[in-house]
């Protein structure tokens, strides 16, 4: 079967790497891809916003499955257009992708379905939002409703900060995403991510992970798309995972189907493990980046039939997803300046040497310039190691990081620190 993969980051390189191992794959195309993805796929120029062009490409190349990596094309309804053209798609419809595209939509759904989440108010004007603040204690969480590349969340420690955040959102600080805001109760606990595949009916757990959103060691500095991750996240114990499935993920899938917008794809639940049990912080309508990289390293079966069964509504035929009990840990090497303005164009060397010791280096923002691999984005490489626990996986990943020659890059030196500290005590 021929597959088209959309996206250009480390997440998509990990998906391409895994799909390319499938004996059932005939040809993989990727758009726009990156030099790492190009090792497994033919890169094609296709604008994901031009649904007609993507559908025409699928017809011309006899594409049997389209895998949509990032959220923007999902929220934009690309999956609907392709399904209308008869092409199986891994990824939710426009309406189902509202679970990521509108925080207010998700909060209302949680309320209707009795799903545990932080108390909230939706506000469509600045005056409404300012008035609502009075009902919340500090700290209070202010969120732009729409997609804001992970930046639309402010945890306000003072009333002034909360009012400033509200004003900033309504005066266009986050563009269209901030035309509506959600004000939320602040939850305490440790965060963990949980993934599940669903075809709209059957739900299969796809593992857990923890990521590191802040740019600096010790979780300091500004938020990023993620500086590293590991899977599994032992803090999400089997009991907590079952609670997350039964109280959060399954009721969501059921409610979405009942309300006429069945969710098809991977559902990524950001959870807060509170003293009262897991509560939903947010949903994403796609694999996490870099969480996907560690999940793919652990996947002990062919990815292609899983994605196809999801797309074709046949997940019930599939048994539990086989994940290695090993831990995978990925360290993001970013270009200096990230998450501000990254220093682009810096040379990268010795990637092959770094892989000699069993690590896998996924490409995110890389490009080839006159045959030389260079940095072409904020997050550049995802150096991924495996081991029997987080401490061992961390050692494998950083061993490979040290072998890479990337003078204009940097990375955190403590990915996995929470779990490494717990393992040292155990
Ligand atoms: P989100 O984009 O919704 O995942 O929010 C980004 C980050 O803000 C989360 O990963 C949490 O660390 C934090 N956050 C969001 N909502 C809450 C909340 N209600 N209570 C505490 N922290 C939160
Ligand atoms: N690493 C966080 C995300 O993909 O949203």
Tab-separated table of C-alpha atoms and ligand atoms in Angstrom:
chain	number	residue	atom	x	y	z
A	1	UNK	CA	0.000	0.000	0.000
A	2	UNK	CA	1.077	3.571	-0.689
A	3	UNK	CA	0.893	6.040	2.207
A	4	UNK	CA	1.031	9.831	2.330
A	5	UNK	CA	2.399	11.362	5.542
A	6	UNK	CA	1.826	15.061	6.181
A	7	UNK	CA	4.161	17.103	8.369
A	8	UNK	CA	7.821	18.000	8.741
A	9	UNK	CA	8.891	17.538	12.357
A	10	UNK	CA	10.509	14.956	14.583
A	11	UNK	CA	7.085	13.422	15.185
A	12	UNK	CA	6.688	12.758	11.477
A	13	UNK	CA	10.256	11.437	11.151
A	14	UNK	CA	9.470	8.904	13.893
A	15	UNK	CA	6.218	7.918	12.116
A	16	UNK	CA	8.043	7.620	8.768
A	17	UNK	CA	10.836	5.539	10.334
A	18	UNK	CA	8.296	3.140	11.846
A	19	UNK	CA	6.021	2.973	8.768
A	20	UNK	CA	9.057	2.256	6.579
A	21	UNK	CA	9.644	-0.956	8.592
A	22	UNK	CA	6.257	-2.323	7.540
A	23	UNK	CA	6.404	-5.230	5.102
A	24	UNK	CA	3.019	-4.049	3.827
A	25	UNK	CA	4.277	-0.626	2.779
A	26	UNK	CA	4.898	-0.207	-0.924
A	27	UNK	CA	5.753	3.450	-1.139
A	28	UNK	CA	5.770	6.260	1.383
A	29	UNK	CA	5.305	9.858	0.259
A	30	UNK	CA	5.743	12.779	2.645
A	31	UNK	CA	4.883	16.447	2.380
A	32	UNK	CA	6.762	18.613	3.048
A	33	UNK	CA	9.006	16.260	5.100
A	34	UNK	CA	12.616	16.930	6.135
A	35	UNK	CA	16.017	15.337	5.425
A	36	UNK	CA	15.423	12.596	8.040
A	37	UNK	CA	12.019	11.719	6.584
A	38	UNK	CA	13.626	11.693	3.121
A	39	UNK	CA	15.587	8.578	4.166
A	40	UNK	CA	12.272	6.689	4.195
A	41	UNK	CA	9.961	8.583	1.851
A	42	UNK	CA	9.758	10.453	-1.411
A	43	UNK	CA	9.247	14.096	-0.468
A	44	UNK	CA	6.579	15.897	-2.459
A	45	UNK	CA	5.463	19.495	-2.603
A	46	UNK	CA	1.873	19.610	-1.455
A	47	UNK	CA	0.088	22.390	0.372
A	48	UNK	CA	-1.983	20.778	3.162
A	49	UNK	CA	-4.298	23.827	3.042
A	50	UNK	CA	-5.182	22.992	-0.591
A	51	UNK	CA	-7.525	20.053	0.056
A	52	UNK	CA	-8.275	19.586	-3.649
A	53	UNK	CA	-4.576	19.253	-4.474
A	54	UNK	CA	-4.018	16.689	-1.693
A	55	UNK	CA	-7.050	14.642	-2.855
A	56	UNK	CA	-5.851	14.777	-6.491
A	57	UNK	CA	-2.390	13.591	-5.416
A	58	UNK	CA	-3.963	10.666	-3.523
A	59	UNK	CA	-5.924	9.622	-6.617
A	60	UNK	CA	-2.884	9.931	-8.898
A	61	UNK	CA	-0.572	7.906	-6.622
A	62	UNK	CA	-3.167	5.352	-5.443
A	63	UNK	CA	-2.715	6.385	-1.809
A	64	UNK	CA	-4.417	3.901	0.532
A	65	UNK	CA	-3.880	5.868	3.755
A	66	UNK	CA	-3.125	9.473	4.661
A	67	UNK	CA	-1.496	10.091	8.047
A	68	UNK	CA	-1.888	13.691	9.237
A	69	UNK	CA	0.846	14.600	11.757
A	70	UNK	CA	0.128	18.154	12.996
A	71	UNK	CA	-3.041	19.727	14.366
A	72	UNK	CA	-3.552	22.665	11.993
A	73	UNK	CA	-4.704	20.617	8.951
A	74	UNK	CA	-7.014	18.590	11.221
A	75	UNK	CA	-8.694	21.672	12.667
A	76	UNK	CA	-8.900	22.939	9.076
A	77	UNK	CA	-10.941	19.872	8.017
A	78	UNK	CA	-8.449	18.158	5.715
A	79	UNK	CA	-9.545	14.734	6.994
A	80	UNK	CA	-13.177	15.518	6.005
A	81	UNK	CA	-12.166	16.541	2.478
A	82	UNK	CA	-10.075	13.409	1.960
A	83	UNK	CA	-12.753	11.091	3.386
A	84	UNK	CA	-15.279	12.716	1.058
A	85	UNK	CA	-12.902	11.794	-1.770
A	86	UNK	CA	-12.840	8.171	-0.530
A	87	UNK	CA	-9.344	8.187	0.976
A	88	UNK	CA	-8.828	6.504	4.389
A	89	UNK	CA	-7.358	9.015	6.854
A	90	UNK	CA	-5.647	8.655	10.215
A	91	UNK	CA	-6.781	11.814	12.000
A	92	UNK	CA	-10.036	13.336	13.237
A	93	UNK	CA	-12.600	15.357	11.314
A	94	UNK	CA	-12.867	19.129	11.715
A	95	UNK	CA	-15.634	18.772	14.281
A	96	UNK	CA	-13.829	16.057	16.253
A	97	UNK	CA	-10.564	18.045	16.177
A	98	UNK	CA	-12.333	20.741	18.204
A	99	UNK	CA	-11.118	18.677	21.175
A	100	UNK	CA	-7.786	20.389	20.494
A	101	UNK	CA	-8.957	23.397	18.496
A	102	UNK	CA	-11.305	24.848	21.111
A	103	UNK	CA	-10.588	24.635	24.818
A	104	UNK	CA	-14.112	25.877	25.567
A	105	UNK	CA	-15.622	23.093	23.431
A	106	UNK	CA	-13.656	20.482	25.390
A	107	UNK	CA	-14.580	21.954	28.769
A	108	UNK	CA	-18.283	21.949	27.839
A	109	UNK	CA	-18.017	18.350	26.636
A	110	UNK	CA	-16.368	17.351	29.938
A	111	UNK	CA	-19.192	19.038	31.814
A	112	UNK	CA	-21.908	17.283	29.760
A	113	UNK	CA	-20.202	13.877	30.138
A	114	UNK	CA	-19.136	14.258	33.787
A	115	UNK	CA	-15.423	14.018	32.959
A	116	UNK	CA	-13.091	15.226	35.754
A	117	UNK	CA	-11.398	18.505	34.811
A	118	UNK	CA	-10.678	21.918	36.361
A	119	UNK	CA	-13.682	24.175	37.106
A	120	UNK	CA	-13.997	26.851	34.394
A	121	UNK	CA	-15.862	29.730	32.805
A	122	UNK	CA	-15.910	30.583	29.083
A	123	UNK	CA	-15.803	34.290	28.294
A	124	UNK	CA	-16.438	35.914	24.930
A	125	UNK	CA	-15.618	39.492	25.891
A	126	UNK	CA	-13.089	41.238	28.081
A	127	UNK	CA	-15.798	42.535	30.426
A	128	UNK	CA	-17.246	39.046	30.831
A	129	UNK	CA	-13.784	37.617	31.560
A	130	UNK	CA	-12.851	40.317	34.073
A	131	UNK	CA	-16.139	39.809	35.917
A	132	UNK	CA	-15.616	36.023	35.990
A	133	UNK	CA	-12.168	36.377	37.593
A	134	UNK	CA	-13.863	37.302	40.876
A	135	UNK	CA	-15.109	33.699	41.224
A	136	UNK	CA	-11.602	32.176	41.142
A	137	UNK	CA	-8.886	32.052	43.791
A	138	UNK	CA	-5.195	32.537	42.929
A	139	UNK	CA	-3.331	31.256	41.074
A	140	UNK	CA	-5.834	31.265	38.225
A	141	UNK	CA	-5.344	29.872	34.716
A	142	UNK	CA	-6.274	31.960	31.650
A	143	UNK	CA	-6.344	30.266	28.241
A	144	UNK	CA	-6.889	31.489	24.701
A	145	UNK	CA	-9.658	29.260	23.302
A	146	UNK	CA	-8.063	28.385	19.957
A	147	UNK	CA	-4.778	26.968	18.670
A	148	UNK	CA	-1.830	29.000	19.952
A	149	UNK	CA	1.102	26.595	19.456
A	150	UNK	CA	1.210	25.806	23.179
A	151	UNK	CA	1.663	29.479	24.101
A	152	UNK	CA	-1.915	30.521	24.869
A	153	UNK	CA	-1.893	29.608	28.585
A	154	UNK	CA	-1.107	32.023	31.428
A	155	UNK	CA	-0.933	30.921	35.050
A	156	UNK	CA	-1.571	34.197	36.864
A	157	UNK	CA	-0.215	34.499	40.396
A	158	UNK	CA	-1.848	37.887	41.121
A	159	UNK	CA	-5.112	39.627	40.236
A	160	UNK	CA	-3.169	42.182	38.202
A	161	UNK	CA	-1.449	39.449	36.194
A	162	UNK	CA	-4.818	37.804	35.549
A	163	UNK	CA	-6.372	41.070	34.354
A	164	UNK	CA	-3.348	41.781	32.138
A	165	UNK	CA	-3.566	38.307	30.592
A	166	UNK	CA	-7.265	38.780	29.834
A	167	UNK	CA	-6.648	42.211	28.279
A	168	UNK	CA	-3.751	40.896	26.219
A	169	UNK	CA	-5.851	38.020	24.836
A	170	UNK	CA	-8.802	40.227	23.931
A	171	UNK	CA	-6.553	42.812	22.307
A	172	UNK	CA	-5.230	40.209	19.886
A	173	UNK	CA	-2.100	38.983	21.726
A	174	UNK	CA	-2.826	35.478	20.438
A	175	UNK	CA	-4.638	36.473	17.258
A	176	UNK	CA	-7.915	34.723	16.499
A	177	UNK	CA	-7.158	32.078	19.153
A	178	UNK	CA	-7.859	34.676	21.856
A	179	UNK	CA	-11.229	35.891	20.580
A	180	UNK	CA	-12.652	33.767	23.379
A	181	UNK	CA	-10.945	32.751	26.624
A	182	UNK	CA	-11.382	30.030	29.203
A	183	UNK	CA	-10.700	30.855	32.849
A	184	UNK	CA	-9.826	27.813	34.910
A	185	UNK	CA	-9.265	26.673	38.429
A	186	UNK	CA	-5.561	25.908	39.086
A	187	UNK	CA	-4.921	22.197	39.579
A	188	UNK	CA	-2.013	20.799	41.572
A	189	UNK	CA	-0.236	17.511	41.047
A	190	UNK	CA	2.180	15.927	38.609
A	191	UNK	CA	1.423	16.010	34.881
A	192	UNK	CA	1.449	12.970	32.625
A	193	UNK	CA	0.341	12.320	29.067
A	194	UNK	CA	-1.762	9.372	28.011
A	195	UNK	CA	-2.368	8.275	24.422
A	196	UNK	CA	-5.139	6.159	22.930
A	197	UNK	CA	-6.026	5.093	19.405
A	198	UNK	CA	-9.673	5.145	18.533
A	199	UNK	CA	-11.773	4.585	15.431
A	200	UNK	CA	-14.719	6.294	17.100
A	201	UNK	CA	-15.921	3.115	18.845
A	202	UNK	CA	-13.042	0.928	20.022
A	203	UNK	CA	-10.360	2.545	22.192
A	204	UNK	CA	-6.861	1.034	22.530
A	205	UNK	CA	-4.392	2.467	25.070
A	206	UNK	CA	-1.183	3.542	23.323
A	207	UNK	CA	1.061	4.269	26.297
A	208	UNK	CA	2.054	7.132	28.548
A	209	UNK	CA	4.775	9.773	28.515
A	210	UNK	CA	6.031	12.794	30.379
A	211	UNK	CA	7.500	15.787	28.618
A	212	UNK	CA	9.511	18.817	29.687
A	213	UNK	CA	7.914	22.028	28.466
A	214	UNK	CA	10.301	24.630	29.934
A	215	UNK	CA	13.458	25.513	28.019
A	216	UNK	CA	15.901	25.328	30.945
A	217	UNK	CA	17.231	22.726	33.358
A	218	UNK	CA	15.154	22.256	36.489
A	219	UNK	CA	12.022	23.280	34.525
A	220	UNK	CA	12.946	26.967	34.365
A	221	UNK	CA	12.556	29.636	31.682
A	222	UNK	CA	9.883	30.061	29.014
A	223	UNK	CA	7.585	27.341	27.704
A	224	UNK	CA	8.504	25.495	24.512
A	225	UNK	CA	6.899	22.841	22.316
A	226	UNK	CA	8.765	20.298	24.469
A	227	UNK	CA	12.491	19.867	25.208
A	228	UNK	CA	12.404	16.129	25.817
A	229	UNK	CA	10.176	13.260	26.862
A	230	UNK	CA	10.185	9.709	28.052
A	231	UNK	CA	7.818	6.774	27.907
A	232	UNK	CA	6.375	5.074	29.832
A	233	UNK	CA	5.708	7.555	32.646
A	234	UNK	CA	5.796	5.344	35.774
A	235	UNK	CA	3.842	8.007	37.685
A	236	UNK	CA	0.821	6.969	35.607
A	237	UNK	CA	0.499	3.632	37.374
A	238	UNK	CA	-1.663	0.878	35.864
A	239	UNK	CA	-4.434	1.856	38.298
A	240	UNK	CA	-4.286	5.544	37.356
A	241	UNK	CA	-4.119	4.629	33.663
A	242	UNK	CA	-7.258	2.566	34.049
A	243	UNK	CA	-8.976	5.485	35.783
A	244	UNK	CA	-7.890	7.783	32.961
A	245	UNK	CA	-9.338	5.321	30.432
A	246	UNK	CA	-12.635	4.731	32.218
A	247	UNK	CA	-13.318	8.231	33.602
A	248	UNK	CA	-11.811	10.439	30.893
A	249	UNK	CA	-10.886	8.909	27.526
A	250	UNK	CA	-13.681	6.362	27.026
A	251	UNK	CA	-16.486	8.764	28.060
A	252	UNK	CA	-15.020	11.343	25.662
A	253	UNK	CA	-15.016	8.923	22.725
A	254	UNK	CA	-18.568	7.813	23.587
A	255	UNK	CA	-19.846	11.382	23.908
A	256	UNK	CA	-18.234	12.460	20.636
A	257	UNK	CA	-19.843	9.515	18.815
A	258	UNK	CA	-23.240	10.143	20.415
A	259	UNK	CA	-23.078	13.784	19.420
A	260	UNK	CA	-22.421	12.895	15.787
A	261	UNK	CA	-18.707	13.697	15.591
A	262	UNK	CA	-16.932	10.357	16.068
A	263	UNK	CA	-13.251	10.811	16.873
A	264	UNK	CA	-10.855	8.874	14.613
A	265	UNK	CA	-7.124	8.965	15.254
A	266	UNK	CA	-4.940	9.305	18.299
A	267	UNK	CA	-6.338	11.079	21.323
A	268	UNK	CA	-3.616	12.643	23.453
A	269	UNK	CA	-4.824	13.412	26.964
A	270	UNK	CA	-2.793	15.844	29.081
A	271	UNK	CA	-3.576	14.795	32.651
A	272	UNK	CA	-3.013	16.286	36.075
A	273	UNK	CA	-2.619	13.566	38.687
A	274	UNK	CA	-4.376	15.347	41.528
A	275	UNK	CA	-4.979	14.042	45.049
A	276	UNK	CA	-8.566	13.327	43.850
A	277	UNK	CA	-7.342	11.262	40.892
A	278	UNK	CA	-6.518	12.088	37.253
A	279	UNK	CA	-8.143	15.202	35.802
A	280	UNK	CA	-8.054	16.299	32.178
A	281	UNK	CA	-5.958	19.418	31.498
A	282	UNK	CA	-6.340	19.354	27.748
A	283	UNK	CA	-6.712	17.139	24.698
A	284	UNK	CA	-4.582	17.130	21.594
A	285	UNK	CA	-5.908	15.629	18.370
A	286	UNK	CA	-2.571	14.174	17.245
A	287	UNK	CA	0.555	12.511	18.566
A	288	UNK	CA	2.723	14.686	20.813
A	289	UNK	CA	6.021	16.011	19.568
A	290	UNK	CA	8.449	14.763	21.001
A	291	UNK	CA	6.215	12.177	22.768
A	292	UNK	CA	5.593	10.355	19.469
A	293	UNK	CA	9.319	9.722	19.085
A	294	UNK	CA	9.520	7.776	22.358
A	295	UNK	CA	6.264	5.902	21.674
A	296	UNK	CA	7.527	4.777	18.253
A	297	UNK	CA	10.790	3.570	19.824
A	298	UNK	CA	8.729	1.363	22.140
A	299	UNK	CA	6.176	0.087	19.623
A	300	UNK	CA	6.813	-3.640	19.215
A	301	UNK	CA	4.563	-4.225	16.244
A	302	UNK	CA	3.861	-2.954	12.758
A	303	UNK	CA	2.472	0.582	12.930
A	304	UNK	CA	0.810	0.494	9.531
A	305	UNK	CA	-2.032	-1.989	10.236
A	306	UNK	CA	-2.803	-0.107	13.462
A	307	UNK	CA	-3.169	3.236	11.711
A	308	UNK	CA	-5.134	1.665	8.836
A	309	UNK	CA	-7.502	-0.187	11.194
A	310	UNK	CA	-8.099	3.104	13.022
A	311	UNK	CA	-8.803	4.926	9.760
A	312	UNK	CA	-11.119	2.160	8.495
A	313	UNK	CA	-13.086	1.615	11.713
A	314	UNK	CA	-11.676	-1.873	12.304
A	315	UNK	CA	-9.801	-1.410	15.595
A	316	UNK	CA	-12.061	-3.980	17.281
A	317	UNK	CA	-10.254	-6.645	15.216
A	318	UNK	CA	-6.940	-5.595	16.737
A	319	UNK	CA	-5.676	-6.822	20.121
A	320	UNK	CA	-3.945	-4.642	22.699
A	321	UNK	CA	-1.124	-2.505	21.273
A	322	UNK	CA	2.263	-4.145	21.894
A	323	UNK	CA	4.646	-1.736	23.599
A	324	UNK	CA	8.075	-2.737	24.853
A	325	UNK	CA	8.407	-2.628	28.664
A	326	UNK	CA	11.666	-0.707	28.077
A	327	UNK	CA	11.879	3.035	28.571
A	328	UNK	CA	12.624	5.348	25.654
A	329	UNK	CA	13.881	8.868	26.344
A	330	UNK	CA	14.418	11.655	23.855
A	331	UNK	CA	16.490	14.809	24.246
A	332	UNK	CA	15.597	17.733	21.994
A	333	UNK	CA	18.595	19.557	20.560
A	334	UNK	CA	17.408	23.052	19.695
A	335	UNK	CA	19.045	25.967	17.901
A	336	UNK	CA	20.375	28.654	20.268
A	337	UNK	CA	17.759	31.361	20.777
A	338	UNK	CA	14.810	28.935	20.872
A	339	UNK	CA	11.972	29.437	21.889
A	340	UNK	CA	12.642	33.035	20.808
A	341	UNK	CA	14.350	33.541	17.463
A	342	UNK	CA	16.435	30.445	16.728
A	343	UNK	CA	19.884	30.732	15.199
A	344	UNK	CA	19.325	29.034	11.837
A	345	UNK	CA	21.880	27.668	9.398
A	346	UNK	CA	24.378	26.175	11.881
A	347	UNK	CA	26.126	23.002	10.678
A	348	UNK	CA	25.325	19.609	12.220
A	349	UNK	CA	27.768	16.710	12.062
A	350	UNK	CA	28.378	13.186	13.375
A	351	UNK	CA	24.703	12.115	13.459
A	352	UNK	CA	25.614	8.667	12.099
A	353	UNK	CA	28.343	8.271	14.732
A	354	UNK	CA	25.824	9.122	17.449
A	355	UNK	CA	23.571	6.312	16.250
A	356	UNK	CA	26.357	3.706	16.476
A	357	UNK	CA	25.538	3.094	20.138
A	358	UNK	CA	21.904	2.171	19.548
A	359	UNK	CA	20.328	5.608	19.855
A	360	UNK	CA	18.081	6.969	17.117
A	361	UNK	CA	18.357	10.570	15.971
A	362	UNK	CA	15.102	11.939	14.596
A	363	UNK	CA	15.210	15.093	12.510
A	364	UNK	CA	12.904	17.996	13.352
A	365	UNK	CA	14.005	21.400	11.967
A	366	UNK	CA	16.862	20.335	9.699
A	367	UNK	CA	17.697	21.097	6.072
A	368	UNK	CA	20.383	20.114	3.586
A	369	UNK	CA	22.401	23.006	2.229
A	370	UNK	CA	24.964	22.104	-0.449
A	371	UNK	CA	25.090	18.589	0.978
A	372	UNK	CA	25.624	19.797	4.563
A	373	UNK	CA	23.009	19.127	7.262
A	374	UNK	CA	22.078	22.434	8.919
A	375	UNK	CA	19.638	23.739	11.541
A	376	UNK	CA	16.457	25.093	9.958
A	377	UNK	CA	14.090	25.546	12.898
A	378	UNK	CA	13.808	25.911	16.675
A	379	UNK	CA	13.783	22.269	17.651
A	380	UNK	CA	16.359	20.572	15.421
A	381	UNK	CA	17.125	16.975	16.486
A	382	UNK	CA	15.481	14.461	18.839
A	383	UNK	CA	18.183	12.189	20.187
A	384	UNK	CA	16.432	9.106	21.466
A	385	UNK	CA	17.815	6.304	23.625
A	386	UNK	CA	16.367	3.152	25.163
A	387	UNK	CA	17.040	1.288	28.388
A	388	UNK	CA	15.609	-0.859	31.141
A	389	UNK	CA	14.555	2.231	33.137
A	390	UNK	CA	14.627	6.024	32.818
A	391	UNK	CA	18.183	6.283	34.208
A	392	UNK	CA	19.511	3.868	31.568
A	393	UNK	CA	17.530	5.409	28.720
A	394	UNK	CA	18.772	8.848	29.809
A	395	UNK	CA	22.399	7.636	29.740
A	396	UNK	CA	21.899	6.172	26.238
A	397	UNK	CA	20.349	9.385	24.916
A	398	UNK	CA	22.969	11.728	26.393
A	399	UNK	CA	25.791	9.430	25.225
A	400	UNK	CA	24.538	10.013	21.695
A	401	UNK	CA	23.997	13.752	22.306
A	402	UNK	CA	27.676	14.077	23.251
A	403	UNK	CA	28.718	12.439	19.972
A	404	UNK	CA	26.811	15.003	17.881
A	405	UNK	CA	28.680	18.003	16.544
A	406	UNK	CA	26.231	20.945	16.603
A	407	UNK	CA	28.009	24.083	17.888
A	408	UNK	CA	24.999	26.388	17.415
A	409	UNK	CA	22.689	24.002	19.261
A	410	UNK	CA	21.832	23.382	22.892
A	411	UNK	CA	19.773	20.976	24.957
A	412	UNK	CA	18.598	20.464	28.505
A	413	UNK	CA	20.910	18.241	30.534
A	414	UNK	CA	18.217	16.811	32.838
A	415	UNK	CA	15.491	15.193	30.724
A	416	UNK	CA	13.822	12.557	32.895
A	417	UNK	CA	15.029	14.133	36.171
A	418	UNK	CA	11.881	13.445	38.207
A	419	UNK	CA	11.986	9.756	37.492
A	420	UNK	CA	15.784	9.471	37.707
A	421	UNK	CA	15.573	10.955	41.223
A	422	UNK	CA	12.834	8.468	42.158
A	423	UNK	CA	14.832	5.562	40.706
A	424	UNK	CA	17.909	6.641	42.720
A	425	UNK	CA	15.820	6.507	45.909
A	426	UNK	CA	14.184	3.173	45.143
B	1	LIG	P1	-2.340	23.397	27.975
B	1	LIG	O1	-1.896	24.123	26.727
B	1	LIG	O2	-3.786	23.469	28.242
B	1	LIG	O3	-1.734	22.031	28.081
B	1	LIG	O4	-1.597	24.147	29.157
B	1	LIG	C1	-0.188	24.259	29.173
B	1	LIG	C2	0.326	23.958	30.550
B	1	LIG	O5	-0.265	24.838	31.501
B	1	LIG	C3	-0.038	22.565	31.047
B	1	LIG	O6	0.857	21.605	30.595
B	1	LIG	C4	0.021	22.763	32.538
B	1	LIG	O7	1.343	22.729	32.992
B	1	LIG	C5	-0.494	24.154	32.711
B	1	LIG	N1	-1.934	24.150	33.013
B	1	LIG	C6	-2.953	24.226	32.135
B	1	LIG	N2	-4.139	24.196	32.759
B	1	LIG	C7	-3.869	24.104	34.080
B	1	LIG	C8	-4.675	24.053	35.264
B	1	LIG	N3	-6.013	24.117	35.202
B	1	LIG	N4	-4.053	23.952	36.457
B	1	LIG	C9	-2.703	23.922	36.531
B	1	LIG	N5	-1.888	23.984	35.463
B	1	LIG	C10	-2.454	24.078	34.258
B	2	LIG	N1	4.944	18.090	23.454
B	2	LIG	C1	3.676	18.669	23.582
B	2	LIG	C2	2.812	18.577	22.406
B	2	LIG	O1	3.092	17.939	21.423
B	2	LIG	O2	1.758	19.196	22.440
